[in-house]
Coordinates of C-alpha atoms and ligand atoms in Angstrom, one line a residue:
M479 CA 0.0 0.0 0.0
T480 CA 1.4 3.4 -0.9
T481 CA 0.6 6.4 1.3
Q482 CA 0.1 9.7 -0.4
T483 CA 1.9 12.7 1.0
P484 CA -0.6 15.6 1.1
K485 CA 0.3 18.3 -1.3
P486 CA 1.7 21.3 0.6
T487 CA -0.7 24.2 0.5
T488 CA 0.7 27.1 -1.5
I489 CA 0.4 30.3 0.5
H490 CA 0.0 33.4 -1.6
E491 CA 1.9 36.1 0.3
T492 CA 1.1 39.8 -0.3
E493 CA 1.2 43.0 1.5
V494 CA -2.4 44.1 0.9
L495 CA -5.2 41.6 0.3
V496 CA -8.3 43.2 -1.1
A497 CA -11.6 41.3 -1.0
G498 CA -13.8 42.3 -3.9
A499 CA -13.3 43.6 -7.4
G500 CA -16.1 46.1 -7.8
F501 CA -15.7 49.9 -7.8
S502 CA -13.8 49.8 -4.5
G503 CA -11.5 46.9 -5.1
L504 CA -10.5 48.1 -8.6
Y505 CA -9.6 51.6 -7.4
L506 CA -7.7 50.2 -4.4
L507 CA -5.7 47.9 -6.6
H508 CA -4.8 50.6 -9.0
R509 CA -4.0 53.3 -6.5
L510 CA -2.1 51.2 -3.9
R511 CA -0.2 49.3 -6.6
S512 CA 0.9 52.6 -8.3
E513 CA 2.1 53.8 -4.9
G514 CA 4.4 50.8 -4.6
H515 CA 2.4 48.5 -2.4
R516 CA 2.1 44.8 -3.2
V517 CA -1.6 44.3 -3.7
H518 CA -3.7 41.3 -4.6
V519 CA -7.4 41.1 -5.1
V520 CA -9.7 38.1 -4.6
E521 CA -13.2 38.1 -6.2
S522 CA -16.0 35.5 -6.1
A523 CA -17.3 36.2 -9.6
P524 CA -15.5 35.2 -12.8
E525 CA -15.3 38.9 -13.8
V526 CA -14.9 42.4 -12.3
G527 CA -17.9 44.5 -11.4
G528 CA -19.1 43.4 -8.0
T529 CA -22.8 44.4 -7.6
W530 CA -22.9 45.3 -11.3
Y531 CA -21.7 41.9 -12.3
W532 CA -24.3 40.0 -10.3
N533 CA -27.4 42.1 -10.5
R534 CA -28.1 41.7 -14.2
Y535 CA -31.9 41.3 -14.0
P536 CA -34.0 42.9 -16.7
G537 CA -34.4 46.7 -16.0
A538 CA -31.3 46.9 -13.8
R539 CA -30.1 50.5 -13.9
C540 CA -28.4 52.9 -11.5
D541 CA -30.2 55.9 -10.2
V542 CA -27.1 58.2 -10.1
E543 CA -26.4 59.9 -13.4
S544 CA -23.8 58.1 -15.6
V545 CA -21.4 61.0 -15.7
D546 CA -21.3 61.0 -11.9
Y547 CA -21.4 57.3 -11.3
S548 CA -17.9 56.8 -12.6
Y549 CA -14.3 57.3 -11.4
S550 CA -12.9 60.8 -11.2
W551 CA -9.3 59.9 -10.6
D552 CA -8.1 59.7 -14.2
E553 CA -8.6 62.6 -16.6
D554 CA -8.0 60.5 -19.7
L555 CA -10.4 57.8 -18.5
Q556 CA -13.2 60.3 -17.9
Q557 CA -12.6 62.0 -21.2
E558 CA -12.4 58.9 -23.3
W559 CA -15.4 57.0 -21.9
D560 CA -18.7 57.8 -23.6
W561 CA -21.9 57.3 -21.7
T562 CA -25.0 57.1 -23.9
E563 CA -27.8 57.5 -21.4
K564 CA -28.6 59.8 -18.5
Y565 CA -28.7 56.9 -16.1
P566 CA -26.5 53.9 -16.8
A567 CA -27.9 50.4 -17.4
Q568 CA -26.2 47.6 -15.5
G569 CA -24.5 46.4 -18.8
D570 CA -23.1 49.8 -19.4
I571 CA -21.6 50.0 -15.9
L572 CA -20.2 46.5 -16.2
A573 CA -18.6 47.4 -19.6
Y574 CA -17.1 50.5 -18.0
L575 CA -15.5 48.5 -15.2
K576 CA -14.2 45.9 -17.6
H577 CA -12.6 48.7 -19.6
V578 CA -11.1 50.1 -16.4
A579 CA -9.7 46.6 -15.5
D580 CA -8.1 46.3 -19.0
R581 CA -6.9 49.9 -19.3
F582 CA -5.0 49.8 -16.0
D583 CA -3.9 46.2 -16.4
L584 CA -5.6 45.2 -13.2
R585 CA -6.6 41.6 -14.0
K586 CA -3.1 40.3 -13.5
D587 CA -3.5 40.9 -9.8
I588 CA -7.0 39.6 -9.4
D589 CA -7.9 36.0 -8.6
F590 CA -11.4 35.4 -9.9
N591 CA -13.8 32.7 -8.8
T592 CA -12.2 33.0 -5.4
T593 CA -14.4 33.3 -2.3
L594 CA -12.9 33.9 1.1
S595 CA -14.4 31.7 3.7
S596 CA -12.3 32.8 6.7
A597 CA -9.7 35.3 7.7
T598 CA -7.7 35.0 10.9
W599 CA -5.4 37.6 12.5
D600 CA -2.1 36.1 13.5
E601 CA -1.0 38.2 16.5
S602 CA 2.6 36.9 16.7
Q603 CA 3.3 37.7 13.1
G604 CA 1.0 40.7 12.7
L605 CA -0.5 39.2 9.5
W606 CA -3.9 38.0 8.3
T607 CA -4.3 34.5 7.0
A608 CA -7.3 34.2 4.7
E609 CA -8.6 30.9 3.3
T610 CA -10.9 30.4 0.3
D611 CA -13.8 27.9 0.1
D612 CA -11.7 25.6 -2.0
G613 CA -8.7 25.6 0.4
R614 CA -6.4 28.2 -1.0
V615 CA -4.5 30.4 1.4
Y616 CA -3.5 34.0 1.3
R617 CA -1.3 35.8 3.8
A618 CA -1.2 39.6 4.0
R619 CA -0.4 42.5 6.4
Y620 CA -3.5 44.4 5.5
L621 CA -7.0 43.0 4.7
L622 CA -9.1 45.5 2.9
M623 CA -12.8 44.6 2.8
A624 CA -14.2 46.0 -0.4
I625 CA -17.1 43.7 -0.4
G626 CA -20.0 46.1 -1.0
C627 CA -23.0 46.9 1.2
L628 CA -25.6 44.9 -0.7
S629 CA -23.8 41.7 -1.7
T630 CA -25.3 39.0 0.4
P631 CA -29.0 38.2 -0.2
K632 CA -31.4 37.9 2.6
E633 CA -32.4 34.3 3.2
V634 CA -35.7 33.3 1.7
D635 CA -38.3 33.4 4.5
L636 CA -41.4 32.9 2.4
P637 CA -43.9 30.4 3.9
G638 CA -43.6 27.0 2.3
F639 CA -41.2 28.2 -0.4
D640 CA -39.3 24.9 -0.4
R641 CA -42.5 23.2 -1.7
Y642 CA -42.5 25.2 -4.9
T643 CA -41.1 23.2 -7.8
G644 CA -41.3 25.7 -10.6
E645 CA -38.5 27.9 -11.9
V646 CA -37.0 30.3 -9.4
L647 CA -35.0 33.3 -10.4
R648 CA -33.0 35.6 -8.1
T649 CA -32.5 39.2 -9.1
W650 CA -29.0 39.2 -7.4
N651 CA -27.8 36.3 -9.6
W652 CA -29.8 36.4 -12.8
P653 CA -29.0 33.9 -15.4
E654 CA -27.4 35.5 -18.5
G655 CA -30.0 36.0 -21.2
E656 CA -33.0 34.8 -19.3
D657 CA -36.1 36.9 -20.1
L658 CA -39.1 34.7 -19.1
A659 CA -40.9 35.8 -22.3
G660 CA -44.4 34.4 -22.6
K661 CA -44.5 32.8 -19.1
N662 CA -46.7 33.3 -16.1
V663 CA -44.5 34.9 -13.5
A664 CA -44.7 36.1 -9.9
V665 CA -42.3 38.7 -8.5
V666 CA -41.8 38.9 -4.7
G667 CA -40.5 42.2 -3.5
T668 CA -41.1 45.8 -4.4
G669 CA -37.9 47.6 -3.3
S670 CA -35.6 49.3 -5.8
T671 CA -34.9 46.0 -7.5
G672 CA -38.6 44.9 -7.7
A673 CA -39.6 48.3 -9.0
Q674 CA -37.1 47.9 -11.9
V675 CA -37.7 44.3 -12.7
I676 CA -41.5 44.5 -12.6
P677 CA -42.0 47.0 -15.5
A678 CA -39.3 45.3 -17.5
L679 CA -40.8 41.8 -17.2
A680 CA -44.3 43.1 -17.7
E681 CA -43.4 43.9 -21.3
T682 CA -42.5 40.3 -22.2
V683 CA -44.2 37.8 -19.9
A684 CA -47.7 36.5 -20.5
D685 CA -48.9 37.3 -17.0
L686 CA -47.2 39.0 -14.0
T687 CA -48.3 38.8 -10.4
V688 CA -46.7 41.2 -8.0
L689 CA -46.6 40.2 -4.4
Q690 CA -46.2 43.3 -2.3
R691 CA -45.8 43.5 1.4
T692 CA -44.7 47.1 2.0
P693 CA -45.3 49.6 -0.7
N694 CA -42.4 52.0 -1.5
F695 CA -42.3 55.6 -2.7
V696 CA -41.3 55.2 -6.3
I697 CA -40.0 58.3 -8.1
P698 CA -39.9 58.3 -12.0
T699 CA -36.4 57.9 -13.4
R700 CA -37.1 59.8 -16.7
N701 CA -34.1 58.1 -18.2
R702 CA -33.2 59.3 -21.7
P703 CA -30.4 59.2 -24.2
L704 CA -27.8 61.9 -23.7
Q705 CA -28.5 64.6 -26.2
D706 CA -26.0 66.0 -28.8
G707 CA -23.4 68.0 -27.0
E708 CA -24.5 67.1 -23.5
L709 CA -21.6 64.7 -22.8
E710 CA -19.1 67.0 -24.4
A711 CA -20.4 69.9 -22.1
V712 CA -19.9 67.7 -19.0
K713 CA -16.4 66.7 -20.1
A714 CA -15.4 70.3 -20.8
E715 CA -16.0 71.0 -17.1
Y716 CA -15.6 67.6 -15.6
A717 CA -13.2 68.8 -12.8
D718 CA -15.8 71.4 -11.6
R719 CA -18.6 68.8 -11.7
R720 CA -16.6 66.3 -9.7
D721 CA -15.7 69.0 -7.2
R722 CA -19.4 69.8 -6.8
N723 CA -20.1 66.1 -6.2
R724 CA -17.5 65.9 -3.5
N725 CA -19.0 69.0 -1.8
H726 CA -22.6 67.8 -1.8
P727 CA -23.5 65.6 1.3
A728 CA -24.9 62.9 -1.1
G729 CA -21.9 63.1 -3.4
V730 CA -24.0 64.0 -6.3
F731 CA -24.5 66.8 -8.8
R732 CA -27.8 68.1 -7.5
D733 CA -29.5 71.4 -7.2
D734 CA -31.2 71.4 -3.9
N735 CA -33.9 73.9 -3.1
E736 CA -32.8 75.9 -0.1
K737 CA -36.4 76.7 0.9
N738 CA -38.3 74.8 3.6
V739 CA -41.8 73.5 3.0
A740 CA -43.1 76.1 5.5
D741 CA -41.6 78.9 3.4
V742 CA -43.9 78.4 0.5
D743 CA -47.6 78.6 -0.2
A744 CA -49.7 75.7 -1.5
E745 CA -49.3 76.7 -5.1
E746 CA -45.5 76.9 -4.9
L747 CA -45.4 73.6 -3.0
R748 CA -47.3 71.7 -5.7
A749 CA -45.4 73.4 -8.5
T750 CA -42.0 72.6 -7.0
F751 CA -42.9 68.9 -6.4
E752 CA -44.4 68.7 -9.9
E753 CA -41.3 70.2 -11.6
R754 CA -39.0 67.8 -9.8
W755 CA -41.3 64.8 -10.4
E756 CA -41.3 65.7 -14.1
G757 CA -37.5 66.1 -14.0
G758 CA -37.2 62.6 -12.5
G759 CA -34.7 60.9 -10.4
I760 CA -33.2 61.5 -6.9
N761 CA -33.3 65.2 -7.6
F762 CA -36.9 65.0 -6.3
L763 CA -35.4 64.6 -2.8
G764 CA -34.0 68.1 -3.2
S765 CA -37.5 69.6 -3.6
F766 CA -37.2 71.3 -0.1
A767 CA -34.4 71.5 2.4
D768 CA -36.4 70.1 5.3
L769 CA -38.0 67.0 3.7
M770 CA -35.8 64.6 5.8
F771 CA -35.9 66.7 9.0
E772 CA -39.4 67.9 9.5
Q773 CA -42.3 65.5 9.8
S774 CA -44.8 68.1 8.5
A775 CA -42.6 68.7 5.4
N776 CA -42.3 65.0 4.8
D777 CA -46.1 64.7 5.2
A778 CA -46.4 67.2 2.3
V779 CA -44.2 65.1 0.0
V780 CA -46.0 62.0 1.0
E781 CA -49.3 63.6 0.1
F782 CA -47.9 64.6 -3.2
V783 CA -46.7 61.2 -4.1
H784 CA -50.0 59.7 -3.0
S785 CA -51.8 62.1 -5.3
K786 CA -49.5 61.0 -8.2
I787 CA -50.2 57.3 -7.5
A788 CA -54.0 58.0 -7.6
E789 CA -53.6 60.0 -10.8
I790 CA -51.5 57.4 -12.6
V791 CA -53.1 54.1 -11.5
D792 CA -56.6 53.5 -13.0
D793 CA -57.9 51.1 -10.4
Q794 CA -58.2 53.1 -7.2
E795 CA -58.2 49.9 -5.0
V796 CA -54.8 49.0 -6.6
A797 CA -53.7 52.7 -6.2
D798 CA -54.6 52.6 -2.5
S799 CA -52.5 49.4 -2.0
L800 CA -49.6 51.1 -3.7
K801 CA -49.6 54.1 -1.4
P802 CA -46.9 53.8 1.3
E803 CA -48.3 54.6 4.8
G804 CA -46.8 54.8 8.3
Y805 CA -43.3 55.9 7.5
P806 CA -41.7 59.0 6.0
L807 CA -40.5 59.2 2.4
G808 CA -36.8 58.4 2.7
A809 CA -37.0 56.2 5.8
K810 CA -36.7 53.3 3.4
R811 CA -34.4 53.9 0.5
P812 CA -36.4 55.9 -2.0
V813 CA -37.0 53.9 -5.1
V814 CA -36.4 55.3 -8.6
A815 CA -37.9 53.4 -11.5
T816 CA -39.4 53.7 -15.0
D817 CA -43.2 53.4 -15.5
Y818 CA -43.6 51.6 -12.2
Y819 CA -47.1 52.8 -11.3
E820 CA -48.1 52.8 -15.0
T821 CA -47.3 49.1 -15.1
F822 CA -50.3 48.3 -12.8
N823 CA -52.6 49.5 -15.6
R824 CA -51.5 46.7 -17.9
P825 CA -54.0 43.9 -18.3
N826 CA -51.3 41.3 -17.7
V827 CA -50.2 42.7 -14.4
H828 CA -51.9 42.0 -11.0
L829 CA -51.1 43.2 -7.6
I830 CA -51.4 41.0 -4.5
D831 CA -51.3 43.1 -1.4
V832 CA -50.1 40.5 1.2
K833 CA -50.7 42.9 4.0
K834 CA -54.5 42.8 3.1
T835 CA -54.6 39.2 2.0
P836 CA -51.7 37.3 3.6
L837 CA -49.8 34.7 1.8
A838 CA -50.6 31.4 3.5
S839 CA -48.0 29.3 1.7
F840 CA -46.2 28.5 -1.5
T841 CA -47.5 25.4 -3.1
E842 CA -45.8 23.0 -5.6
T843 CA -47.1 25.1 -8.5
G844 CA -47.6 28.6 -7.0
I845 CA -49.2 30.2 -4.0
E846 CA -52.2 29.9 -1.7
L847 CA -53.5 33.0 0.0
A848 CA -55.1 33.2 3.4
D849 CA -58.6 33.6 1.8
G850 CA -58.1 30.2 0.1
T851 CA -57.4 31.6 -3.5
T852 CA -54.6 29.9 -5.3
E853 CA -52.5 31.0 -8.3
D854 CA -50.0 29.0 -10.4
F855 CA -46.8 30.3 -12.0
D856 CA -44.2 29.1 -14.3
A857 CA -41.5 31.0 -12.5
V858 CA -41.1 33.0 -9.3
V859 CA -38.7 36.0 -9.2
L860 CA -37.2 36.8 -5.8
A861 CA -36.3 40.5 -5.4
T862 CA -36.4 40.2 -1.6
G863 CA -33.3 42.2 -0.7
F864 CA -30.1 41.8 1.2
D865 CA -28.5 41.2 4.6
A866 CA -27.2 44.7 4.1
F867 CA -23.8 46.0 5.2
T868 CA -22.8 43.2 7.6
G869 CA -24.0 40.1 5.9
S870 CA -21.0 39.7 3.7
F871 CA -18.7 40.1 6.7
T872 CA -20.5 37.8 9.1
K873 CA -21.0 34.9 6.6
M874 CA -17.1 34.7 6.7
D875 CA -15.4 33.3 9.7
I876 CA -13.3 36.4 10.6
R877 CA -11.2 36.1 13.7
G878 CA -9.4 38.9 15.3
T879 CA -7.3 39.3 18.4
G880 CA -7.8 36.5 20.9
N881 CA -9.5 34.5 18.2
R882 CA -12.6 36.7 18.6
S883 CA -15.3 36.2 16.0
L884 CA -16.5 39.3 14.1
A885 CA -19.9 37.6 13.5
E886 CA -20.3 37.1 17.3
A887 CA -19.1 40.7 18.0
W888 CA -21.5 42.3 15.5
G889 CA -24.2 39.8 16.2
T890 CA -24.5 40.8 19.8
E891 CA -23.5 44.5 19.9
G892 CA -24.4 45.5 16.3
A893 CA -21.8 46.6 13.8
K894 CA -19.8 49.3 15.4
T895 CA -16.7 50.9 13.8
Q896 CA -14.3 53.7 14.3
L897 CA -15.2 56.2 11.5
G898 CA -16.5 53.4 9.4
L899 CA -12.9 52.3 8.7
A900 CA -12.0 49.6 11.2
T901 CA -13.5 47.8 14.2
A902 CA -11.8 47.2 17.5
G903 CA -10.2 43.8 18.0
F904 CA -9.6 43.3 14.2
P905 CA -6.2 45.0 13.5
N906 CA -5.3 45.9 10.0
M907 CA -8.7 45.0 8.7
I908 CA -9.9 48.1 6.9
I909 CA -13.5 48.5 5.8
V910 CA -14.3 50.3 2.5
A911 CA -17.5 52.4 2.1
N912 CA -19.8 50.3 4.3
V913 CA -21.1 50.4 7.8
G914 CA -20.4 53.6 9.8
S915 CA -19.6 55.8 6.7
P916 CA -22.0 57.6 4.2
S917 CA -21.8 54.7 1.7
V918 CA -25.4 54.0 0.6
L919 CA -26.7 57.4 1.5
A920 CA -24.3 58.9 -1.0
N921 CA -23.2 58.3 -4.6
M922 CA -21.3 55.1 -3.9
V923 CA -18.5 56.1 -6.3
T924 CA -17.9 59.4 -4.5
A925 CA -17.9 57.6 -1.1
I926 CA -15.6 54.9 -2.4
E927 CA -13.1 57.4 -3.8
Q928 CA -13.0 59.2 -0.5
H929 CA -12.3 56.0 1.4
V930 CA -9.7 54.7 -1.0
E931 CA -7.8 58.0 -1.0
W932 CA -7.8 58.0 2.8
I933 CA -6.6 54.4 2.9
S934 CA -3.8 55.2 0.5
Q935 CA -2.8 58.2 2.7
L936 CA -2.9 55.9 5.8
L937 CA -0.7 53.2 4.2
A938 CA 1.8 55.7 3.0
D939 CA 2.0 57.2 6.5
M940 CA 2.3 53.7 8.1
R941 CA 5.2 52.9 5.7
E942 CA 7.0 56.3 6.2
N943 CA 6.8 56.1 10.0
G944 CA 7.6 52.4 10.4
Y945 CA 4.2 51.3 11.7
T946 CA 2.9 47.9 10.8
M947 CA -0.3 47.7 12.8
I948 CA -3.4 49.9 13.1
E949 CA -6.5 49.1 15.2
A950 CA -9.7 51.0 16.1
E951 CA -9.7 52.2 19.7
K952 CA -12.7 50.8 21.5
D953 CA -13.7 54.1 23.2
A954 CA -13.4 56.0 20.0
Q955 CA -15.5 53.3 18.3
E956 CA -18.3 53.6 20.9
K957 CA -18.3 57.4 20.4
W958 CA -18.5 57.1 16.6
A959 CA -21.3 54.5 16.8
A960 CA -23.2 57.0 19.1
T961 CA -22.5 59.8 16.6
V962 CA -23.8 57.7 13.8
E963 CA -27.0 57.1 15.8
E964 CA -27.3 60.7 16.9
V965 CA -27.0 62.1 13.4
A966 CA -29.5 59.6 12.1
A967 CA -31.9 60.6 14.9
M968 CA -31.8 64.2 13.7
T969 CA -33.4 63.1 10.5
L970 CA -36.5 61.2 9.7
W971 CA -34.5 58.3 8.3
P972 CA -34.9 56.0 11.3
N973 CA -38.6 56.9 11.8
G974 CA -41.7 54.8 11.2
D975 CA -42.3 51.2 10.8
S976 CA -40.5 50.8 7.5
G977 CA -38.5 47.7 8.2
S978 CA -35.6 49.3 6.5
W979 CA -32.3 47.5 5.8
Y980 CA -30.6 50.8 6.8
R981 CA -30.9 49.6 10.3
G982 CA -31.0 45.9 9.8
A983 CA -34.8 45.7 10.4
N984 CA -35.4 43.5 7.3
I985 CA -33.4 40.6 8.9
E986 CA -34.9 38.8 11.8
G987 CA -32.8 38.9 14.9
K988 CA -30.2 41.3 13.5
P989 CA -29.2 44.0 16.1
Q990 CA -30.8 47.2 15.0
L991 CA -28.4 50.1 14.6
F992 CA -28.7 52.8 12.0
M993 CA -25.7 51.7 9.9
P994 CA -24.8 54.4 7.3
Y995 CA -23.5 57.8 8.5
A996 CA -26.3 60.2 7.6
A997 CA -24.4 63.5 7.7
G998 CA -23.0 62.8 4.2
V999 CA -19.6 62.8 2.5
V1000 CA -18.5 66.4 3.3
E1001 CA -18.8 66.2 7.1
Y1002 CA -17.5 62.6 7.0
G1003 CA -14.5 63.7 4.9
D1004 CA -13.8 66.3 7.6
A1005 CA -14.0 63.7 10.3
I1006 CA -11.6 61.3 8.7
E1007 CA -9.2 64.0 7.6
K1008 CA -9.2 65.4 11.2
S1009 CA -8.3 61.9 12.6
A1010 CA -5.4 61.6 10.1
A1011 CA -4.1 65.1 10.8
N1012 CA -4.1 64.2 14.5
G1013 CA -1.9 61.2 14.1
Y1014 CA -4.9 58.9 13.3
A1015 CA -6.8 59.8 16.4
G1016 CA -9.2 57.1 17.5
F1017 CA -6.8 54.4 16.2
V1018 CA -3.9 52.8 17.9
R1019 CA -0.8 52.3 15.8
S1020 CA 2.4 50.3 16.5
Ligands
N01_639 O1 -34.1 45.1 -1.6 P1 -35.2 45.8 -0.6 P2 -33.8 45.6 -3.1 N1 -42.5 38.4 2.0 O2 -34.7 45.2 0.8 C1 -39.7 42.3 0.1 C2 -30.0 49.2 -4.0 N2 -30.5 49.1 -5.4 O3 -33.0 44.6 -3.7 O4 -40.4 46.0 2.7 C3 -42.9 39.5 1.2 O5 -35.2 47.2 -0.7 C4 -39.6 43.5 1.0 O6 -40.8 43.8 1.6 P3 -40.8 44.6 3.1 C5 -30.8 50.3 -3.3 O7 -30.0 50.9 -2.3 C6 -30.3 50.3 -6.2 O8 -35.0 46.0 -3.8 O9 -39.7 43.9 3.9 N3 -42.0 40.4 0.8 C7 -39.2 44.5 -0.1 O10 -40.3 44.9 -0.8 C8 -31.9 49.4 -2.6 O11 -32.5 50.0 -1.5 C9 -30.8 50.3 -7.4 O12 -42.1 44.4 3.6 C10 -40.7 40.3 1.2 C11 -38.3 43.7 -1.0 O13 -38.7 42.3 -0.8 C12 -31.1 48.2 -2.3 O14 -30.3 48.0 -3.4 C13 -31.5 49.2 -7.9 C14 -40.3 39.3 2.0 C15 -36.9 43.9 -0.7 O15 -36.5 45.2 -1.0 C16 -31.9 47.0 -2.0 O16 -33.0 46.9 -2.9 C17 -31.6 48.1 -7.2 C18 -41.2 38.3 2.4 N4 -40.9 37.3 3.2 C19 -31.1 48.1 -5.9 N5 -39.0 39.4 2.2 C20 -30.7 51.6 -8.2 O17 -29.6 52.2 -8.2 C21 -38.6 40.5 1.6 N6 -39.7 41.1 0.9 C22 -31.8 52.1 -8.9

């Protein structure tokens, strides 16, 4: 009998290991590599793109304008890339990120189809050891978590769903080319994803049933092709435009009305809302300065959107079901979509309001409602959301000092960070545009660039001053977590029974903390710069 010697595991050694090759990971790789760091990226997907690789469902589109939802750090790149529509479709963003990967020769330092399952801090060596789900090992001084805020789907919690034997499609992992044309389809979920996939599917499927639990405020996108000369005009003044983005709390190019609702009469109120509704997009949120701060102002915008729903939707019973009640506009992420309310006037589209008629169970072929009615479908589309911010961290076995588990720490106390950049007990693990920073409340690309630039400054400083370890101070972290909560409490974001993923309320048992930093990228930038200028105050370095 021969005994086989196990093959020694090859350990991939690097200085900086980046998890994720989306907008954050690609910029980190380019920036840190060009500053002389040894950087390696691991990515679960077979391609770059992150969120924009996976979420390729029909209708997927970003609600930040194309010319702003792109990198600002290379003048030639921003001059040479031609966007064609006001808001970029998923495929356009993916094409852009593939171009970036090729143009800056990034692929050679990315391992695709590589999913980290664990990462352990080795105190004696001051290194992270990360393992993949197929047994490969990486060792690095710094572990940069560029894994996105909305990358891990919420587990399916629909009654009896495992009984259903028909086709199941998930918006967060849509099969290439699948369009469901001519089929009887049900969509579960009416968040940003549902509101995009529903109108797109309605055009091709035979019959579409929408299962809605909580209605959302859906603002029309008004997407359109860029007009002749429009892109050239942006490019001529790109630096100024990017500068304006960096100086708007939401990291976008937006003209906000400085007036409060109380400053105007009923006529101006309606006219302002109408104009912004017609203009489309997130700009609608800039209708008045106090929309997210004064309940009465928010009530006014809610009333306006309700009136729009009643005006657009023919069947007033359906319209009533589509009207969000009991939480302010904005407490759940406002939804921007094309022809969403109009879609419910189509003869092939039916709304089931499961708050009125609860879903008793899925059956082998469809659903049964509490009133005994049944419906059968060829396919069910799940647009049921994400275990936002923390889900992609806690599904990995991340162990810090003293073998402490991140999933346990965040699972009991909630996800607390120092300035959204690191969490106590997990040295040299740096978090990119996620919990504790503006992230999802801003143009993600602006937020990401701000983080990447701060991290590059940090690593340069560490190198120059001979430091090899940085860790969040526990006290500073507690203070920052309290600040994040306090700032959110000044707004209407945490209000109402919205079940928002902003505070983990869509996941049963998840500790509820308001996770993004609501003051926006300008104040946040000041806070992180102040820490850096004061010797990285709130962090311990050695
Ligand atoms: O996820 P969601 P999403 N039974 O959590 C429903 C970004 N994004 O993928 O509210 C019945 O918002 C759930 O109902 P309820 C954007 O930041 C951006 O749509 O929990 N329903 C809800 O309706 C966005 O906010 C863009 O009652 C169930 C839906 O599923 C974020 O991604 C495009 C259910 C989930 O909505 C997430 O959006 C797309 C159940 N058991 C996404 N479980 C753009 O840039 C869940 N639901 C335009």
